Amino acid sequence: MKQTTFLCIAFFFSASIYAQNLSGTLLSQKSNETIPYASVQIGENYGVITNNEGDFQINVDRFTGQDSLYFSSLGYKEKRIAVKDFQQEMKIYLSEDVNQLDDVYLVNKNLSSEEIMEKVNENISQNYNLQLKKFDVFVRNQTISKLLDTEFEVNKATFLEKKVRKKFNQSIDSLLSVNKNSLNTSYTESYTQILTGTEKDSLKVAVKKATQLKDESKAGNAEEFSSKVFKKIAQNLNSENTFKVKSGILPLEDSLKVGKAFKVNEKKKDSVFTKDIKESYASKINRSKNLNPGRFDFVKDYEDYTFTQKKITAYNGEMVYILNFQPDKGRAKYNGRLYISAETFAIIKAEYKLEEGKKAAGFNMKFLLGIKFSVDKDNGLVIFKRNAENTYDPVYLKRSTHQYVYLNRSLKFKENTDDRSNRIKFKFDLLVENETTEDQEILFVKSDSITEKTFDSFEENKGILVEKIKNYDSSIWEGYNIISPDRELEEFKY
């Protein structure tokens, strides 16, 4: 009896040892440089990616000391370390992989870059299938926003007495002084379960956790600043009637309910709602070029680019072509590198960067409507991995963008009432000039195929409360698989 009790305690103790997050750094044995965006896997379809500094952390709660961590990266030999042999903050070195040309590559070795890209497009539909999947997804966003210029001028306000108007203008001036030329950096992180169905945009979502690191006293972008201004206006437009709204000669609204229009502005978002996540991922999964390489213009319109074969390498048992590309025709916008399976012609990794002087999106109606918008930076990295069905699931996505917004509008509010002598009229000019840099990382921690029955029976949650923090605390994500924070995030606080 005593021996049985001892064995049970020993088993419980040994299992508990590995109920933790393991962390370390991956390096090249040859150069001693860190290896970013490498795969760290334990178990089937379960793992993380090293961050841009080669660091990783992975939760091993469900595994024993006998299970092994697998480390792999393009151009390196895979390495395996048992959990029981792993030491915290361990440095793991990978040696370069010497190409061993297999039969598949030998058959295809004479293909030109154009022929390879043609085969990539022919096999897109069979290589990527995001239907009936269940993903555990971690997302990190960094947003750096700066209001370059802000101006607000009241031309007419019949609803404000002279004394009240002075106070109103002072509050607007105060808002301008706090936000103009101020740099606002914020971070958000979330962990979500996402299930995809067979119909377009059919998703089910359960948000598990979310955090926010942000100075809410500052307006992060043009939209937030405009909301703060309109909130102050709405606080003074006390009327049961509706309003006609015009901007210049353009009618914007004939019967605007002020309370309804502005009641949500400047409201602190203390929750992450499932419906918002669904809208975001419906776009990413069904329309995003990042999760369907066939939508990249340098893939579908490859004739507009010049491709150069660099070499081949091995990755997860596949021989991989490495093709550099750059614009060849005027409408081509990107340069970068593709890693393509010599067997299936799937793109398993894509790196891309918007060419200097090009725009990813934008329009300029600055003089006609007082609006200008442009995206002059769009750089990205996307990694896929072959699954048991011989299709490819997303593993990691990183995208960096920079956008510029200019808004200069004159707005007129006129109350809809028969009493013309006491009708409320309000005219003001608003100028907002803003630039925003956004870095988004998405880690697909776990991916599984599911049945329609599993999809139908899955219950969504409405959302969760956001944990608002003033400095990064890694213990918040204990028990989760996430992308390790880099030093900039670890040291950030406000």
C-alpha angles and dihedrals in degrees: 000000000000091000091051091050091049092050091050092050091046091050092049091048094048091049092049093054090071097043092106148080114275119207136188147133130262118218140176112253091212102047101019087227121137118257112228125204094014122152121257109185138175121177125355116321092347125116152085141251127242113249125240089281095051094253125134143176126195133183115232100179094126095048137075132228090262093061117095137227115225120210120195140160136168110280095015135096115252116252130202128202125179114235090237090058095047119107124202115261087014120172112225120196123206122199122220117264116239107218115253105191110221127202094265093057093044089057093050100035095107095056115122122228090256092052091049091051091047090055090046090059093044091056101041096102095049095042098053124046121159097174121116095010134139117210132185102209133191117193129190123186127188116190125186112186132178128187102216095185136003129179133170127181128177111215098176136001116170092176094060123080115219093257093046092045091057091052090046092052091048091054091050091047089051090052090050094050093050095050107030112107090352119140114223120192121188138173130202127184131184141174117209141171112224127189123190125207132201097263124079112272091004104147138152120201138190115186109211105179141352137182135188129201106188144129100236093188089076129066108243098202145352093282094053092046092049089049091055091051093047090048090059090048092050091051088064101037095085105171137129089211128086125247137228110227126201134177108199106310093336118100109220101176136004099194111020116177101214097200092048093045097051107026094098096044116115090005109148111245102225094164139056108221124211093224091059092050090048093053090049096049095041086063094043097047100039104030108017116112089210094067094039111043090195088076095060108105090222087060105038093034096036091144087074091062138066113232125200123192110225106177143299129261140176127254128171092339095312129110109231133204115217113211126181117204138192135172118283100171131044097253093053111101111177143066126194148102136289128203109205130186111243089211106044100016090230119150103238095175134018129185117187139172132188112246118250110269095017126116123219090199141344151115134215120214093142096135098037102041104004093246132121129168132173141165108208099167126053115156125160152169126202128181129193132188132206115247135201091273089057092246125112128254125197114256105173138004129187126179131175121192138173121200136181124208127188121183123175113166140158112214129194124195118194121180118235102231139125090229097087095173093061098032113139113240126181129178127178143158119227126189123183125173115182141168125197133189116196129187117189127185124187121190118193096207097180133009128188136170114241139189127246087250091058090049093049094047096047112111119216124212123226093235142277141254116269116238105229114207136179097209134017116274116185092197089072089074097045108141094024132098108235141152108275111250116248121231093264091059095041091054097041120110139141 
